[in-house]
Coordinates of C-alpha atoms in Angstrom, one line a residue:
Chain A
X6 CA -16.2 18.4 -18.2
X7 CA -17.2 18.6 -21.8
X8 CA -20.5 21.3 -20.8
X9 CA -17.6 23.0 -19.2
X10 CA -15.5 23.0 -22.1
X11 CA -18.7 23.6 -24.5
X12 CA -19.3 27.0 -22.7
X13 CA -16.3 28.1 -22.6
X14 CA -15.8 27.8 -26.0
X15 CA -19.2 29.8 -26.4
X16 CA -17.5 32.1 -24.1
X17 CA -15.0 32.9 -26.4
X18 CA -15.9 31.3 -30.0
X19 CA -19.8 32.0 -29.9
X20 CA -20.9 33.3 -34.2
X21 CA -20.8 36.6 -33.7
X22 CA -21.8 39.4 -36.9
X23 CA -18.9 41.7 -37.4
X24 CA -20.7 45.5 -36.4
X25 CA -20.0 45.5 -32.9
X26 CA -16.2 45.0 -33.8
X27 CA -16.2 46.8 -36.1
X28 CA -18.5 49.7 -34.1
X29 CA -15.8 48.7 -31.3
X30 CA -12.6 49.2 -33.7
X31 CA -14.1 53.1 -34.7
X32 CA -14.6 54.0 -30.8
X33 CA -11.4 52.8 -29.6
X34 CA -9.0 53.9 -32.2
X35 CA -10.7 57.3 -32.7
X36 CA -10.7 58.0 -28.8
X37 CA -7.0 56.9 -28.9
X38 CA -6.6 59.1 -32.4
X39 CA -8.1 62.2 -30.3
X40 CA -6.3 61.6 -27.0
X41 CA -2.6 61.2 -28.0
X42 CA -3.1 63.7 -31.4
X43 CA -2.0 66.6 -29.1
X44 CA 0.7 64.7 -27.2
X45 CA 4.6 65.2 -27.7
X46 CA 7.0 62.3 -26.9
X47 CA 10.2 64.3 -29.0
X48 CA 10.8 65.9 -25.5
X49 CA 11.7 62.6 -23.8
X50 CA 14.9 62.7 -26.6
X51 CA 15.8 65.6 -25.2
X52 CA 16.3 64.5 -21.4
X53 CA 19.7 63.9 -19.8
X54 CA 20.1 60.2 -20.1
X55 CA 21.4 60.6 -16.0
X56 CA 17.8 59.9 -15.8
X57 CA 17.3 57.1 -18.2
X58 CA 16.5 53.3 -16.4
X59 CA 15.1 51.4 -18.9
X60 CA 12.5 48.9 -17.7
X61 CA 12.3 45.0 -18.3
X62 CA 10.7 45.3 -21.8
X63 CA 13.4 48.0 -22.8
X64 CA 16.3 46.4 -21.5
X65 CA 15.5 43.0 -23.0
X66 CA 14.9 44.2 -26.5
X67 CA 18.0 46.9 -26.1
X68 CA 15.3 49.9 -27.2
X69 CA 17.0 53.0 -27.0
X70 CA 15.4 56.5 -26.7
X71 CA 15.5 57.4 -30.3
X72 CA 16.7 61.0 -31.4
X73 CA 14.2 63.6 -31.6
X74 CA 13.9 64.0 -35.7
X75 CA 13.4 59.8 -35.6
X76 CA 10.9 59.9 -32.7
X77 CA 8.7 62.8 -34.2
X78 CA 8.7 61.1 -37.7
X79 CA 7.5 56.9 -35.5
X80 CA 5.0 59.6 -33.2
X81 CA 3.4 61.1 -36.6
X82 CA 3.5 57.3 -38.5
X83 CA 2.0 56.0 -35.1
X84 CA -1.0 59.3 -34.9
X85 CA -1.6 58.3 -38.7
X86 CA -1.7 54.6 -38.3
X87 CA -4.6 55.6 -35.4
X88 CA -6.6 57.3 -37.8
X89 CA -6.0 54.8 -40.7
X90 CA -7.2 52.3 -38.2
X91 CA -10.5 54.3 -37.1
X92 CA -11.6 54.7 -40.3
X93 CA -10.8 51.3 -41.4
X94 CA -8.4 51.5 -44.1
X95 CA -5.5 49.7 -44.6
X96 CA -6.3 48.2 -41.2
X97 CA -4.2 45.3 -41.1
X98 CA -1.1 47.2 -41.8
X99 CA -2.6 50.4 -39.7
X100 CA -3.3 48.1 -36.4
X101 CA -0.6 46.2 -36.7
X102 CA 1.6 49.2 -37.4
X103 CA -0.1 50.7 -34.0
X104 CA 0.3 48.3 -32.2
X105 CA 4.4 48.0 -32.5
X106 CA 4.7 51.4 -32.4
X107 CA 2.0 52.1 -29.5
X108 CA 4.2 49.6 -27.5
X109 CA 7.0 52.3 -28.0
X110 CA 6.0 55.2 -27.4
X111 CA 3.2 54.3 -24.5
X112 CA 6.5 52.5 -22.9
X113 CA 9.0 55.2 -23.1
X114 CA 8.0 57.9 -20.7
X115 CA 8.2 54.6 -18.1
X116 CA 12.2 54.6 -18.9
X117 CA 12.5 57.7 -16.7
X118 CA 12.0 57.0 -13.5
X119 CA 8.2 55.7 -12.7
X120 CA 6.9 52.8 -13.8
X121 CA 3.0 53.3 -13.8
X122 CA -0.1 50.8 -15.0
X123 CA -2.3 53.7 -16.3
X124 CA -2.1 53.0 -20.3
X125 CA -0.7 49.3 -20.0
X126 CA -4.3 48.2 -21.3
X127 CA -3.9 50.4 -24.2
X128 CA -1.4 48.3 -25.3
X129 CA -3.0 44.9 -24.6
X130 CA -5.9 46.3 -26.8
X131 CA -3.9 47.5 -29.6
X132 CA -2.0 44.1 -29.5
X133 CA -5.5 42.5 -29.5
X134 CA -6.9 44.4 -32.6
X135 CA -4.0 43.7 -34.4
X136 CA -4.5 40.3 -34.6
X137 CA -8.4 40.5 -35.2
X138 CA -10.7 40.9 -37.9
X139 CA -11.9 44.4 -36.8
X140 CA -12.3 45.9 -40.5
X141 CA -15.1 43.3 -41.6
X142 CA -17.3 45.8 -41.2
X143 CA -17.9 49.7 -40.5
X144 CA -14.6 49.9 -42.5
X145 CA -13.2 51.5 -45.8
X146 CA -12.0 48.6 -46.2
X147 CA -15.0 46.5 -46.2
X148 CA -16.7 49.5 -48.6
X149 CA -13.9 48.8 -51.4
X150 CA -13.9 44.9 -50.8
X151 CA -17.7 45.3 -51.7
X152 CA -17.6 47.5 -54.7
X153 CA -14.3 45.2 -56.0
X154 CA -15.8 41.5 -55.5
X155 CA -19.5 43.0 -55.8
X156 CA -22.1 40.4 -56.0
X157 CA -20.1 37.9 -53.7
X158 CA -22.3 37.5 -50.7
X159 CA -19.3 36.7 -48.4
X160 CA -18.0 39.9 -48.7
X161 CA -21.8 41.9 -49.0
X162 CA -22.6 39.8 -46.0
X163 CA -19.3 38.5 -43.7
X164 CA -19.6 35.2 -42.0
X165 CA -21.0 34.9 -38.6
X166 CA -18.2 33.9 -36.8
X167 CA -16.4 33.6 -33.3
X168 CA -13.6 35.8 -34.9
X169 CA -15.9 38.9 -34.0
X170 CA -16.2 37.4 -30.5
X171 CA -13.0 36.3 -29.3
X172 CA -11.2 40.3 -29.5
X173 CA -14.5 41.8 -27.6
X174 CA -14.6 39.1 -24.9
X175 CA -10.8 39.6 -24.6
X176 CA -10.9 43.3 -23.8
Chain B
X7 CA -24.1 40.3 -28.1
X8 CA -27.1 37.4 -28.5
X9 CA -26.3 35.6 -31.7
X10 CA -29.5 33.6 -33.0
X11 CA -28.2 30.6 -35.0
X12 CA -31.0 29.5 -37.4
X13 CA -31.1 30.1 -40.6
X14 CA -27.9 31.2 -40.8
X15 CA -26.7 28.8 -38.8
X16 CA -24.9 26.8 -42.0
X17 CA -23.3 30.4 -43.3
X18 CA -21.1 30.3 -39.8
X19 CA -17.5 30.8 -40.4
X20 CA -15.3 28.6 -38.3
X21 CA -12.1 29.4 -36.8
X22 CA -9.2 27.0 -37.8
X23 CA -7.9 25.2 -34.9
X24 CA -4.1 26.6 -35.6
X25 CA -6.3 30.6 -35.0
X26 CA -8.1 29.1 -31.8
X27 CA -4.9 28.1 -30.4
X28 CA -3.3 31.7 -31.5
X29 CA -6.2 33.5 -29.4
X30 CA -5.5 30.8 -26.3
X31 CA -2.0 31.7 -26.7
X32 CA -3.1 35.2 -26.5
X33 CA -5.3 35.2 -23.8
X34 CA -2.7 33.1 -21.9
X35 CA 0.5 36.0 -22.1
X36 CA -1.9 38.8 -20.5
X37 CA -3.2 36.5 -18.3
X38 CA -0.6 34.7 -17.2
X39 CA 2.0 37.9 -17.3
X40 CA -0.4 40.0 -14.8
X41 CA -0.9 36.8 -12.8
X42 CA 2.7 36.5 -12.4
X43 CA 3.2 40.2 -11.5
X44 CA 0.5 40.3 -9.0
X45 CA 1.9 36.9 -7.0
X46 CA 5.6 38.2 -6.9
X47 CA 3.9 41.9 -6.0
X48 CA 6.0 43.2 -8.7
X49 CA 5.8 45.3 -12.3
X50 CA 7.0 44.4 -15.6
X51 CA 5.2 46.7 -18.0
X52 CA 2.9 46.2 -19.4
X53 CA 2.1 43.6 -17.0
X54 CA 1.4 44.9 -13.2
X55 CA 0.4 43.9 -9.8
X56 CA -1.7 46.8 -10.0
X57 CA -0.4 48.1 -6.4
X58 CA -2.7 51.1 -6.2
X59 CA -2.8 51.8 -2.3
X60 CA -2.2 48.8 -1.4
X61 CA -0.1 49.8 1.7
X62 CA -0.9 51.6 5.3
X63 CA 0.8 54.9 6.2
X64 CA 0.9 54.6 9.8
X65 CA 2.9 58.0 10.6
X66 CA 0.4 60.8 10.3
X67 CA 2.9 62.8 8.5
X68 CA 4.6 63.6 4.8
X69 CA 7.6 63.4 3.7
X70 CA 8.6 64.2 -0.2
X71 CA 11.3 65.6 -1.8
X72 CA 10.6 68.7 -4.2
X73 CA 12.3 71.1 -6.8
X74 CA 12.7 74.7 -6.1
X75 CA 14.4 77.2 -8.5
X76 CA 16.2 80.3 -7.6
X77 CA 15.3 83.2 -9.5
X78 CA 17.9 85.6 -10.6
X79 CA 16.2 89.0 -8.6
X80 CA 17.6 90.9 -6.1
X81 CA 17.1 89.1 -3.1
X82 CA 16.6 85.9 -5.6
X83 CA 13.4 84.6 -4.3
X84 CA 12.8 79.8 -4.3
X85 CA 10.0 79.1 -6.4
X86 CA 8.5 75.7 -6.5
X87 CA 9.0 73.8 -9.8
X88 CA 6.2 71.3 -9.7
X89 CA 3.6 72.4 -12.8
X90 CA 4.4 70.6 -16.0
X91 CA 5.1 73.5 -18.0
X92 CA 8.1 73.9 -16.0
X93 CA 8.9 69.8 -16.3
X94 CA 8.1 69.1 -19.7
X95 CA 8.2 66.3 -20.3
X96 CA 8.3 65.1 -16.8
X97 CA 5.5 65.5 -14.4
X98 CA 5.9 66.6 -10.6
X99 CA 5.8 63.0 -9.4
X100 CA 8.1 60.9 -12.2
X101 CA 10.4 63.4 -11.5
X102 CA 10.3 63.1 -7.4
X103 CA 10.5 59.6 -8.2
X104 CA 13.3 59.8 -10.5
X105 CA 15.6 61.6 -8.2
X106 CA 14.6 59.7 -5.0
X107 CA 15.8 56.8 -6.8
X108 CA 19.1 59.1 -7.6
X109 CA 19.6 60.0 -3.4
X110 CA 19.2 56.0 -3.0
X111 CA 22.3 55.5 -5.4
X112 CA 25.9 54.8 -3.9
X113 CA 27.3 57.9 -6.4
X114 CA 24.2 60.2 -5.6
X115 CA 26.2 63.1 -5.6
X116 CA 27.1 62.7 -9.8
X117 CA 23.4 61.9 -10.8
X118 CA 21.8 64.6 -8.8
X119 CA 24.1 67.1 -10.3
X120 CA 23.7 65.7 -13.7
X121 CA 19.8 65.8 -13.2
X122 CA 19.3 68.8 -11.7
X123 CA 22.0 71.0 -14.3
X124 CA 19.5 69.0 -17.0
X125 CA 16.2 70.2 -15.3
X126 CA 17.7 73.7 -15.5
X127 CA 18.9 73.7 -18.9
X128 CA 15.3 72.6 -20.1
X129 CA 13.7 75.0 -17.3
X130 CA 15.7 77.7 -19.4
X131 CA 15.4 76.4 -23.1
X132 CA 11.5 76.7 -22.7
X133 CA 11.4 79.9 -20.9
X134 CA 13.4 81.5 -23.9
X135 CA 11.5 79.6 -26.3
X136 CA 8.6 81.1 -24.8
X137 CA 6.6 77.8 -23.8
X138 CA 6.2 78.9 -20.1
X139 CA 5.8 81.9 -18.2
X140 CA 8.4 81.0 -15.6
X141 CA 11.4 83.9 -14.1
X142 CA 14.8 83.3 -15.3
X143 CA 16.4 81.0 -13.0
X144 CA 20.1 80.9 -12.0
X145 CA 20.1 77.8 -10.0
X146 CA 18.3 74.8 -8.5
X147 CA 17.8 73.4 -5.2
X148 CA 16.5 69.8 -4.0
X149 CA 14.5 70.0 -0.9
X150 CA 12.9 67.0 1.8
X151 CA 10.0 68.8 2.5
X152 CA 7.8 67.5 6.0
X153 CA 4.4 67.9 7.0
X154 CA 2.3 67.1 10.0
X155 CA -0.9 65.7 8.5
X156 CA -3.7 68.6 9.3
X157 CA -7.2 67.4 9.0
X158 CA -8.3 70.6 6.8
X159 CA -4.7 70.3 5.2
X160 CA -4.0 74.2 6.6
X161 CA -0.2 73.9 6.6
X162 CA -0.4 72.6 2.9
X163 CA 1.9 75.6 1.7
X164 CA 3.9 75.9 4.9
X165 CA 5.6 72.7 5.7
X166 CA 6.5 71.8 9.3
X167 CA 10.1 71.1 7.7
X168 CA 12.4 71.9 5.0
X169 CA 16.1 70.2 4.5
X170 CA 18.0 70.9 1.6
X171 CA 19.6 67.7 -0.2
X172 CA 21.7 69.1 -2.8
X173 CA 21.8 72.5 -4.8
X174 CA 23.3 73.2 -8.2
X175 CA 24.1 76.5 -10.6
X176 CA 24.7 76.5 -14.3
X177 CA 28.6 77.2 -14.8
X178 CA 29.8 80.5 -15.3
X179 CA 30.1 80.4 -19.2
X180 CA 26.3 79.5 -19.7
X181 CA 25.2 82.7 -17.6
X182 CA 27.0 85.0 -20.2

């Protein structure tokens, strides 16, 4: 039992550097970034609500459909938040920001008649980079953390740690 | 990623328990959500069962329901609306599956009117806008379109059957 419960804490806990994280964070949020930078979801304000039927995670928080000037103002915050969060700056607020707003806009279309699985990992991901430490390194932030606290070798060179494991293993 | 612990083996930052319990805790609402979707076989996004085609069409046939507009030549002519241009920001099939939902409903006749009359207003709003190509319309009709399976799919644009559910025009006023 406890070689069971030693693995799978290696499994999930095992001192990890932070690059492949934070390699990981720059893919997945600048795929996202490119993918949805095109796409509209003012439109949806615009259909007859004949057709709306709001699905469990609507209908429990009582999430409207937003009007269109509020909806392209959370799109653009939710584009920039994406691109923040690439690049790694302000990536607490930018992920976390995503995340929410991700959970919105991903979930809307899903009001209108089909629900559908195709982005539903998107938001498990965004959700899951939210709460990890994905700007320790390949980050803007990590670049001004450096030249502010220069010197400091925790910040020059992060911690091994399982909290660049756990959100990789997770995914 | 292969982690050698040695030298740095002291410099390893540790995860306090209250953070290893918020990762559990994590783990545990994806897992368990999609785990409770799949044994019910049903969806609560973002959680699924993941149905894919997970069931067997014995009839070797087709049945859907599809949009066709009626242009305003003379003789008006049914075109099919199914490309998303048309749609926007529906999609051929979360609209079918919108208004099969509607024909299911005890007060059908109210909801497809409504969502039909809406299809054509925003049919019409982005032709004059310019964002598609499409004729002027002057009405809409709701088909249940049937087809014989054909192994090469030769009767794909000529259907074996064709019913129509429920038509609607704009009202006189919106035509001036």
């Amino acid at each position: 039992m406890s070689l069971l419960r030693e693995r799978w804490e290696i499994f999930w806990f095992e001192p990890a550097s932070p690059v492949n994280l934070g390699f990981c964070r720059i893919l997945f949020f600048g795929a996202l970034f490119a993918l949805y930078l095109p796409q509209d979801f003012v439109a949806w304000a615009e259909v007859s609500p004949v057709f709306w039927k709001p699905i469990g995670l609507f209908r429990c928080l009582h999430l409207p459909v937003l009007s269109a000037p509020l909806l392209a103002v959370i799109q653009a915050l939710w584009k920039v938040t994406l691109g923040l969060s690439c690049i790694g700056l302000f990536t607490r607020l930018g992920t976390v920001t995503s995340f929410i707003l991700g959970a919105y806009l991903l979930g809307l279309p899903y009001n209108f008649g089909l629900l559908s699985h195709s982005n539903a990992i998107l938001v498990f991901v965004l959700g899951i980079m939210a709460l990890s430490r994905c700007s320790d390194s390949w980050s803007v932030d990590q670049l001004l953390r450096t030249a502010r606290l220069r010197g400091e070798p925790s910040v020059t060179h992060p911690l091994m740690s399982g909290e660049y494991t756990w959100p990789v293993r997770a995914v | 990623m292969n982690i050698r612990l040695g030298a740095r083996e002291a410099s390893v930052g540790r995860l306090s328990k209250q953070r290893v319990w918020l990762v559990y805790a994590v783990v545990s609402v994806i897992t368990g959500g999609s785990l409770f979707d799949i044994v019910t076989d049903t969806e609560h996004w973002p959680f699924s069962q993941y149905a894919m085609y997970s069931w067997v069409n014995r009839d070797y046939s087709l049945t859907l329901t599809r949009l066709f507009g009626v242009t305003e030549s003379d003789p008006p002519r049914e075109i099919p609306l199914t490309t998303f241009p048309y749609l926007q920001p529906f999609n051929s099939y979360r609209l079918r599956r919108a208004l099969n939902w509607m024909l299911q409903s005890a007060n059908r006749e109210q909801l497809l009117g409504d969502a039909l009359r809406d299809v054509l207003r925003r049919y019409e709003e982005r032709r004059l806008a310019g964002q598609h190509d499409g004729p002027a319309l002057q009405g809409v009709k709701l088909y249940r379109l049937y087809w014989k399976l054909d192994p090469w799919a030769r009767n794909i644009d000529r259907p074996d059957g064709k019913n129509l559910i429920f038509a609607v025009t704009p009202p006189v006023e919106e035509k001036r």
